[in-house]
Amino acid sequence: MSLGMELHNAPDPNFTFAFQPIVDTESREVLSYEALIRGSGNQPAYQILEQVPAERMHLFDEKARMEAIGLAMRLGIGCDLNLNLLPSSLYSSPTAILSTMEAANRYHLPITRIVLEVTEGEIIADMTHFASLINEYRGLGLKVAIDDFGAGYSGLNLLVNFQPDQIKLDMFLVRGIEAHGPRQAIVRAIDQACRDLGIDVIAEGVETIAEYEWLANQGVRLFQGYLFAKPGFESFPPIHYPECS
Amino acid sequence: MIHLIYASVETQAFSSAQLTELLQKARVKNEDLHITGMLLYSDGNFFQVLEGEPDSVDGMYKKLHLDKRHQQLTMIVREPIAKRYFADWSMGFSSVTPEELRQVDGLNDFFRDGSCFVGLDNGRAKKLLATFAEGRWRARLASTERP
């Protein structure tokens, strides 16, 4: 059976996407939309993912990216598109990224507009292997973001052998940062290292003006969070740019 | 195709005649090897982008280590790229004073007409150039004592 048939006949749960913008608060432009898995009735991602058997997860992961590209193009996306990638599917399926690139071609989305997000915890186990696999596609213009950066044990070490295009600060580091010295010290260090290496820093999960102001004063200008826009179910939601006091 | 971006420090002060000679030689060699890129010189610090096929670029970087006119070579990044940022330049060049670099605001003036930086999109090379302009990756600090 061909891979295409296998994907087609799979008893996967019904799913669709919500899109949440990553905004540049200085230029007031949308840098990208992250595609977030939802149920067809806007159920949260975990309720969908828990219905997928472990052995099918990488195929589901692959299919989700293809569908996300299709939906984003139907909605008329005019900026980057951030898509999640399970690194394990990169190891177990040779078509993991190829299928994404084919979908991009089919829908006329330039490859350079795609950002693959992988979580820090998932790649640290085999950084060298991951880097060599992903670098092949980076040569074609695909961008890479490390999600939940600073959440695990690796942190800055991760950047020694691999410099992604973006890192997304884990929301644990962002939460209440305006009043928390250790979080501030760590975020300053991450920001400095990323600046020196030409890596964009995105603050994720920003919910309050105070968090936003502290990060903006530090020089962070890319944000994703409820303060700016909630994920829009099958849509690109309206964006609110807060004013610093 | 890859790019390799590094910084280094001059061992002895370069005159503008020496810089011109260095550039002319570099351009000839780079054209042979299909290497493109740019070189920025500021107050004794070099910042260079080399782009081309991995073998050519790595070979060039290895040879650069033998050049006694600069030291403290620091590789900032070496990674695959989808296209050349400096396709039209066998080696674009700019020599700027630390004051000029400091005044670079958002790099807009820096990417002025006639320089090799026009049309550089917002990729790693441009971002690293901005960090160099901000004073990072300069092992030799700007001095006011030097003539």
Short mmCIF file of C-alpha atoms in Angstrom, two decimals:
data_model
loop_
_atom_site.label_atom_id
_atom_site.label_comp_id
_atom_site.label_asym_id
_atom_site.label_seq_id
_atom_site.Cartn_x
_atom_site.Cartn_y
_atom_site.Cartn_z
CA MET A 1 0.00 0.00 0.00
CA SER A 2 1.33 3.43 -0.84
CA LEU A 3 1.92 5.95 1.87
CA GLY A 4 -0.76 8.16 0.41
CA MET A 5 -3.36 5.37 0.68
CA GLU A 6 -2.32 4.57 4.18
CA LEU A 7 -2.79 8.19 5.20
CA HIS A 8 -6.07 8.38 3.39
CA ASN A 9 -7.62 5.30 4.97
CA ALA A 10 -6.44 6.05 8.47
CA PRO A 11 -9.07 6.19 11.20
CA ASP A 12 -7.71 9.48 12.49
CA PRO A 13 -9.93 11.74 14.60
CA ASN A 14 -11.45 14.74 12.84
CA PHE A 15 -9.27 17.74 13.29
CA THR A 16 -8.76 21.26 12.04
CA PHE A 17 -6.69 24.27 13.08
CA ALA A 18 -6.69 27.50 14.97
CA PHE A 19 -4.14 30.15 14.03
CA GLN A 20 -2.34 32.39 16.48
CA PRO A 21 -0.19 35.28 15.23
CA ILE A 22 3.41 36.01 16.13
CA VAL A 23 3.60 39.79 16.01
CA ASP A 24 6.40 42.30 15.71
CA THR A 25 5.33 45.01 18.16
CA GLU A 26 7.76 47.57 16.73
CA SER A 27 6.71 47.41 13.11
CA ARG A 28 3.19 46.22 14.07
CA GLU A 29 3.36 43.50 11.49
CA VAL A 30 2.45 39.85 11.70
CA LEU A 31 5.61 37.80 11.30
CA SER A 32 3.85 34.46 11.19
CA TYR A 33 0.84 32.41 12.20
CA GLU A 34 1.29 29.24 14.20
CA ALA A 35 -1.11 26.47 13.22
CA LEU A 36 -2.54 24.82 16.35
CA ILE A 37 -4.45 21.53 16.14
CA ARG A 38 -8.10 21.68 17.21
CA GLY A 39 -11.09 19.37 17.06
CA SER A 40 -13.76 20.11 14.47
CA GLY A 41 -15.77 21.67 17.32
CA ASN A 42 -12.73 23.70 18.51
CA GLN A 43 -11.71 21.07 21.09
CA PRO A 44 -8.20 21.59 22.48
CA ALA A 45 -5.26 19.82 20.85
CA TYR A 46 -4.71 17.25 23.60
CA GLN A 47 -8.23 15.85 23.16
CA ILE A 48 -7.42 15.16 19.53
CA LEU A 49 -3.89 13.88 20.03
CA GLU A 50 -4.94 11.42 22.76
CA GLN A 51 -7.14 9.66 20.21
CA VAL A 52 -4.18 8.98 17.95
CA PRO A 53 -2.46 5.62 18.61
CA ALA A 54 1.24 6.04 19.38
CA GLU A 55 2.32 4.00 16.34
CA ARG A 56 0.37 6.32 14.05
CA MET A 57 1.52 9.55 15.65
CA HIS A 58 4.21 10.34 13.11
CA LEU A 59 1.82 9.82 10.20
CA PHE A 60 -0.76 11.98 11.91
CA ASP A 61 1.91 14.60 12.51
CA GLU A 62 2.77 14.59 8.82
CA LYS A 63 -0.83 14.77 7.70
CA ALA A 64 -1.56 17.62 10.10
CA ARG A 65 1.14 19.80 8.54
CA MET A 66 -0.19 19.20 5.03
CA GLU A 67 -3.73 20.10 6.11
CA ALA A 68 -2.50 23.18 7.96
CA ILE A 69 -0.81 24.47 4.81
CA GLY A 70 -3.99 23.92 2.80
CA LEU A 71 -6.17 25.76 5.31
CA ALA A 72 -3.71 28.63 5.78
CA MET A 73 -3.59 29.15 2.02
CA ARG A 74 -7.40 29.06 1.75
CA LEU A 75 -7.47 31.78 4.40
CA GLY A 76 -5.03 33.81 2.30
CA ILE A 77 -1.93 33.75 4.48
CA GLY A 78 0.52 36.48 3.51
CA CYS A 79 3.32 35.86 6.00
CA ASP A 80 5.24 32.93 7.46
CA LEU A 81 3.51 29.79 8.75
CA ASN A 82 4.80 28.04 11.87
CA LEU A 83 4.11 24.30 11.88
CA ASN A 84 4.84 21.84 14.65
CA LEU A 85 7.06 18.86 14.00
CA LEU A 86 7.57 15.80 16.17
CA PRO A 87 11.30 15.16 15.80
CA SER A 88 10.63 11.46 16.31
CA SER A 89 8.68 11.47 13.04
CA LEU A 90 11.75 12.93 11.39
CA TYR A 91 13.68 9.84 12.48
CA SER A 92 10.98 7.27 11.75
CA SER A 93 9.59 8.60 8.47
CA PRO A 94 11.68 9.69 5.51
CA THR A 95 8.67 11.60 4.18
CA ALA A 96 8.10 13.69 7.32
CA ILE A 97 9.43 16.90 5.82
CA LEU A 98 9.22 15.94 2.18
CA SER A 99 5.44 15.68 2.43
CA THR A 100 5.30 19.14 3.99
CA MET A 101 7.38 20.57 1.17
CA GLU A 102 5.22 18.84 -1.42
CA ALA A 103 2.10 20.30 0.15
CA ALA A 104 3.74 23.74 0.09
CA ASN A 105 4.44 23.33 -3.61
CA ARG A 106 0.95 22.09 -4.31
CA TYR A 107 -0.62 25.10 -2.58
CA HIS A 108 2.00 27.55 -3.89
CA LEU A 109 3.38 28.47 -0.50
CA PRO A 110 7.08 29.32 -0.84
CA ILE A 111 9.28 26.98 1.23
CA THR A 112 10.98 30.03 2.75
CA ARG A 113 7.68 30.90 4.43
CA ILE A 114 7.60 27.69 6.45
CA VAL A 115 8.99 27.53 9.97
CA LEU A 116 9.14 24.10 11.59
CA GLU A 117 8.79 24.17 15.36
CA VAL A 118 10.36 21.46 17.48
CA THR A 119 10.37 21.46 21.25
CA GLU A 120 13.63 21.69 23.11
CA GLY A 121 12.99 18.54 25.10
CA GLU A 122 12.46 16.45 22.00
CA ILE A 123 15.67 17.26 20.18
CA ILE A 124 18.20 17.41 22.97
CA ALA A 125 18.44 13.62 23.10
CA ASP A 126 20.11 13.45 19.72
CA MET A 127 21.07 16.95 18.72
CA THR A 128 23.70 16.00 16.14
CA HIS A 129 21.37 13.60 14.36
CA PHE A 130 18.59 16.15 14.34
CA ALA A 131 20.88 18.90 13.06
CA SER A 132 22.20 16.81 10.18
CA LEU A 133 18.70 15.76 9.09
CA ILE A 134 17.18 19.21 9.33
CA ASN A 135 20.13 21.06 7.78
CA GLU A 136 19.49 19.32 4.50
CA TYR A 137 16.14 21.10 4.31
CA ARG A 138 17.42 24.38 5.65
CA GLY A 139 19.56 24.50 2.54
CA LEU A 140 16.27 24.68 0.63
CA GLY A 141 15.09 27.66 2.66
CA LEU A 142 13.04 25.99 5.37
CA LYS A 143 13.32 27.74 8.75
CA VAL A 144 13.50 26.12 12.18
CA ALA A 145 12.25 27.30 15.57
CA ILE A 146 12.95 25.72 18.92
CA ASP A 147 9.77 25.76 20.97
CA ASP A 148 9.56 25.90 24.79
CA PHE A 149 13.12 27.15 24.95
CA GLY A 150 14.43 27.23 28.50
CA ALA A 151 11.90 24.69 29.74
CA GLY A 152 14.20 21.68 29.89
CA TYR A 153 17.65 20.92 31.14
CA SER A 154 19.46 21.97 28.01
CA GLY A 155 18.81 25.65 27.53
CA LEU A 156 21.66 27.51 25.96
CA ASN A 157 23.78 24.37 25.46
CA LEU A 158 21.47 23.52 22.63
CA LEU A 159 22.83 26.43 20.59
CA VAL A 160 26.40 25.12 20.59
CA ASN A 161 25.93 22.74 17.69
CA PHE A 162 22.79 24.06 16.10
CA GLN A 163 21.62 27.63 15.57
CA PRO A 164 17.93 27.75 14.70
CA ASP A 165 16.25 30.72 13.03
CA GLN A 166 14.04 31.36 16.03
CA ILE A 167 13.66 30.32 19.63
CA LYS A 168 10.39 30.62 21.51
CA LEU A 169 10.89 31.45 25.17
CA ASP A 170 9.03 28.98 27.33
CA MET A 171 6.03 30.57 28.99
CA PHE A 172 7.27 29.43 32.38
CA LEU A 173 10.11 31.95 31.97
CA VAL A 174 7.73 34.67 30.79
CA ARG A 175 5.14 34.29 33.54
CA GLY A 176 5.46 37.16 36.02
CA ILE A 177 8.92 38.04 34.74
CA GLU A 178 8.53 41.70 35.72
CA ALA A 179 8.85 40.74 39.39
CA HIS A 180 11.10 37.69 39.29
CA GLY A 181 14.87 38.22 39.34
CA PRO A 182 16.04 34.74 38.34
CA ARG A 183 13.66 34.65 35.36
CA GLN A 184 14.92 38.08 34.30
CA ALA A 185 18.57 37.01 34.57
CA ILE A 186 17.98 33.88 32.51
CA VAL A 187 15.94 35.63 29.83
CA ARG A 188 18.60 38.36 29.55
CA ALA A 189 21.26 35.69 29.02
CA ILE A 190 19.18 33.84 26.41
CA ASP A 191 18.38 37.11 24.63
CA GLN A 192 22.05 38.09 24.55
CA ALA A 193 23.21 34.75 23.18
CA CYS A 194 20.49 34.75 20.53
CA ARG A 195 21.31 38.30 19.45
CA ASP A 196 24.98 37.38 19.07
CA LEU A 197 24.03 34.42 16.89
CA GLY A 198 21.39 36.11 14.77
CA ILE A 199 18.54 34.07 16.24
CA ASP A 200 15.10 35.69 16.63
CA VAL A 201 13.62 35.53 20.13
CA ILE A 202 9.86 35.14 20.42
CA ALA A 203 8.21 35.56 23.80
CA GLU A 204 5.37 33.08 24.02
CA GLY A 205 2.39 32.97 26.33
CA VAL A 206 2.54 36.68 27.18
CA GLU A 207 -0.65 37.51 29.08
CA THR A 208 -0.11 40.74 30.97
CA ILE A 209 1.02 44.29 30.14
CA ALA A 210 3.68 44.03 32.86
CA GLU A 211 5.25 40.94 31.24
CA TYR A 212 5.12 42.62 27.86
CA GLU A 213 6.69 45.86 29.13
CA TRP A 214 9.59 44.10 30.81
CA LEU A 215 10.35 42.04 27.70
CA ALA A 216 9.94 45.01 25.34
CA ASN A 217 12.36 47.02 27.49
CA GLN A 218 14.83 44.18 27.21
CA GLY A 219 14.59 44.55 23.44
CA VAL A 220 12.29 41.64 22.61
CA ARG A 221 10.00 42.64 19.78
CA LEU A 222 8.39 39.37 18.69
CA PHE A 223 5.46 38.17 20.73
CA GLN A 224 2.79 35.48 20.77
CA GLY A 225 0.09 35.32 23.42
CA TYR A 226 -3.40 36.16 24.60
CA LEU A 227 -2.40 39.78 25.22
CA PHE A 228 -2.05 40.24 21.46
CA ALA A 229 -4.44 37.69 20.01
CA LYS A 230 -6.11 34.45 21.03
CA PRO A 231 -5.90 31.60 18.53
CA GLY A 232 -8.55 32.10 15.83
CA PHE A 233 -10.55 28.98 15.04
CA GLU A 234 -10.07 28.33 11.32
CA SER A 235 -9.32 32.04 10.99
CA PHE A 236 -6.72 34.76 11.46
CA PRO A 237 -7.88 36.58 14.59
CA PRO A 238 -7.88 40.35 15.18
CA ILE A 239 -4.74 41.68 16.86
CA HIS A 240 -4.43 44.10 19.73
CA TYR A 241 -1.17 46.01 20.21
CA PRO A 242 -0.87 47.09 23.83
CA GLU A 243 0.53 50.53 24.68
CA CYS A 244 3.43 50.65 27.10
CA SER A 245 2.78 52.95 30.05
CA MET B 1 25.53 25.78 -0.43
CA ILE B 2 26.62 27.21 2.90
CA HIS B 3 27.68 30.45 4.42
CA LEU B 4 30.40 30.84 6.99
CA ILE B 5 30.57 34.03 8.98
CA TYR B 6 33.56 34.88 11.14
CA ALA B 7 35.24 37.76 12.91
CA SER B 8 38.96 38.44 13.36
CA VAL B 9 41.40 41.12 14.48
CA GLU B 10 44.24 42.67 12.49
CA THR B 11 47.76 41.92 13.73
CA GLN B 12 49.14 45.24 12.46
CA ALA B 13 47.22 48.34 11.43
CA PHE B 14 46.07 48.14 7.81
CA SER B 15 46.55 51.17 5.59
CA SER B 16 43.86 51.82 3.02
CA ALA B 17 46.33 50.85 0.29
CA GLN B 18 46.91 47.50 2.02
CA LEU B 19 43.18 46.97 2.41
CA THR B 20 42.67 47.66 -1.28
CA GLU B 21 45.37 45.18 -2.21
CA LEU B 22 43.93 42.54 0.11
CA LEU B 23 40.53 42.98 -1.46
CA GLN B 24 41.75 42.77 -5.02
CA LYS B 25 43.55 39.50 -4.32
CA ALA B 26 40.57 38.12 -2.42
CA ARG B 27 38.21 38.94 -5.27
CA VAL B 28 40.30 37.12 -7.84
CA LYS B 29 40.55 34.02 -5.66
CA ASN B 30 36.88 34.10 -4.77
CA GLU B 31 35.80 34.33 -8.37
CA ASP B 32 37.83 31.21 -9.15
CA LEU B 33 36.19 29.34 -6.30
CA HIS B 34 32.70 30.79 -6.90
CA ILE B 35 32.76 32.28 -3.44
CA THR B 36 30.73 35.43 -2.82
CA GLY B 37 30.31 37.48 0.33
CA MET B 38 31.34 40.63 2.04
CA LEU B 39 34.02 42.01 4.28
CA LEU B 40 33.55 44.71 6.84
CA TYR B 41 36.53 46.44 8.43
CA SER B 42 36.23 48.67 11.41
CA ASP B 43 39.02 49.89 13.67
CA GLY B 44 41.11 46.78 13.39
CA ASN B 45 38.25 44.31 13.39
CA PHE B 46 37.20 42.21 10.44
CA PHE B 47 33.78 40.68 9.90
CA GLN B 48 33.45 38.47 6.86
CA VAL B 49 30.70 36.48 5.18
CA LEU B 50 31.82 33.69 2.82
CA GLU B 51 29.21 31.88 0.76
CA GLY B 52 29.61 29.04 -1.69
CA GLU B 53 29.93 25.27 -1.89
CA PRO B 54 31.00 23.68 1.43
CA ASP B 55 34.36 22.43 0.12
CA SER B 56 35.35 25.82 -1.30
CA VAL B 57 34.23 27.78 1.74
CA ASP B 58 35.78 25.40 4.28
CA GLY B 59 39.00 25.31 2.27
CA MET B 60 39.11 29.10 2.13
CA TYR B 61 38.49 29.40 5.86
CA LYS B 62 41.30 26.96 6.56
CA LYS B 63 43.66 29.03 4.40
CA LEU B 64 42.57 32.21 6.11
CA HIS B 65 44.01 30.78 9.35
CA LEU B 66 47.46 30.85 7.73
CA ASP B 67 47.22 34.55 6.93
CA LYS B 68 49.44 36.32 9.45
CA ARG B 69 47.78 39.68 8.89
CA HIS B 70 44.88 38.80 11.17
CA GLN B 71 44.37 36.70 14.29
CA GLN B 72 41.74 35.46 16.77
CA LEU B 73 39.56 34.03 14.02
CA THR B 74 36.16 33.31 15.55
CA MET B 75 33.66 31.30 13.56
CA ILE B 76 30.22 32.70 14.37
CA VAL B 77 28.08 30.48 12.19
CA ARG B 78 28.43 27.89 9.44
CA GLU B 79 25.17 26.59 8.03
CA PRO B 80 23.34 25.70 4.83
CA ILE B 81 21.67 28.54 2.92
CA ALA B 82 19.08 28.38 0.16
CA LYS B 83 20.51 31.24 -1.86
CA ARG B 84 23.45 33.63 -1.89
CA TYR B 85 22.85 36.90 -0.08
CA PHE B 86 25.75 38.56 -1.88
CA ALA B 87 25.34 36.91 -5.27
CA ASP B 88 26.72 39.91 -7.16
CA TRP B 89 29.76 40.36 -5.00
CA SER B 90 32.98 38.39 -5.25
CA MET B 91 33.67 40.29 -2.03
CA GLY B 92 31.66 43.35 -1.12
CA PHE B 93 33.61 45.67 1.12
CA SER B 94 33.01 48.45 3.54
CA SER B 95 35.43 50.20 5.83
CA VAL B 96 33.75 52.22 8.52
CA THR B 97 34.88 54.05 11.62
CA PRO B 98 33.61 52.88 15.00
CA GLU B 99 31.66 56.16 15.19
CA GLU B 100 29.94 55.40 11.92
CA LEU B 101 29.15 51.89 13.10
CA ARG B 102 27.76 53.19 16.37
CA GLN B 103 25.51 55.61 14.53
CA VAL B 104 23.99 52.87 12.48
CA ASP B 105 20.40 52.93 13.55
CA GLY B 106 18.51 49.84 12.57
CA LEU B 107 21.08 49.53 9.79
CA ASN B 108 18.93 51.55 7.42
CA ASP B 109 21.63 54.03 6.52
CA PHE B 110 24.09 51.22 6.37
CA PHE B 111 22.24 49.49 3.56
CA ARG B 112 22.49 52.57 1.44
CA ASP B 113 22.64 52.75 -2.33
CA GLY B 114 25.85 51.61 -3.90
CA SER B 115 26.88 49.32 -1.07
CA CYS B 116 26.80 45.56 -1.23
CA PHE B 117 24.18 45.51 1.51
CA VAL B 118 21.31 46.72 -0.62
CA GLY B 119 18.65 44.12 -0.97
CA LEU B 120 20.02 41.88 1.76
CA ASP B 121 16.93 40.20 3.14
CA ASN B 122 16.31 39.63 6.79
CA GLY B 123 18.37 36.48 7.09
CA ARG B 124 21.18 35.50 9.42
CA ALA B 125 23.87 37.47 7.55
CA LYS B 126 22.01 40.73 8.00
CA LYS B 127 21.22 40.04 11.64
CA LEU B 128 24.83 39.22 12.41
CA LEU B 129 25.95 42.32 10.58
CA ALA B 130 23.66 44.29 12.87
CA THR B 131 25.18 42.68 15.96
CA PHE B 132 28.66 43.51 14.69
CA ALA B 133 27.52 47.10 14.21
CA GLU B 134 26.28 47.11 17.80
CA GLY B 135 29.79 46.25 18.95
CA ARG B 136 29.55 42.47 19.35
CA TRP B 137 32.15 40.13 17.93
CA ARG B 138 34.80 42.80 18.05
CA ALA B 139 37.68 41.39 20.02
CA ARG B 140 39.55 44.63 19.62
CA LEU B 141 37.77 47.49 21.32
CA ALA B 142 37.50 50.83 19.61
CA SER B 143 40.29 53.07 20.87
CA THR B 144 40.49 56.82 20.67
CA GLU B 145 44.26 56.85 21.15
CA ARG B 146 45.02 55.42 17.74
CA PRO B 147 45.87 58.00 15.08
#
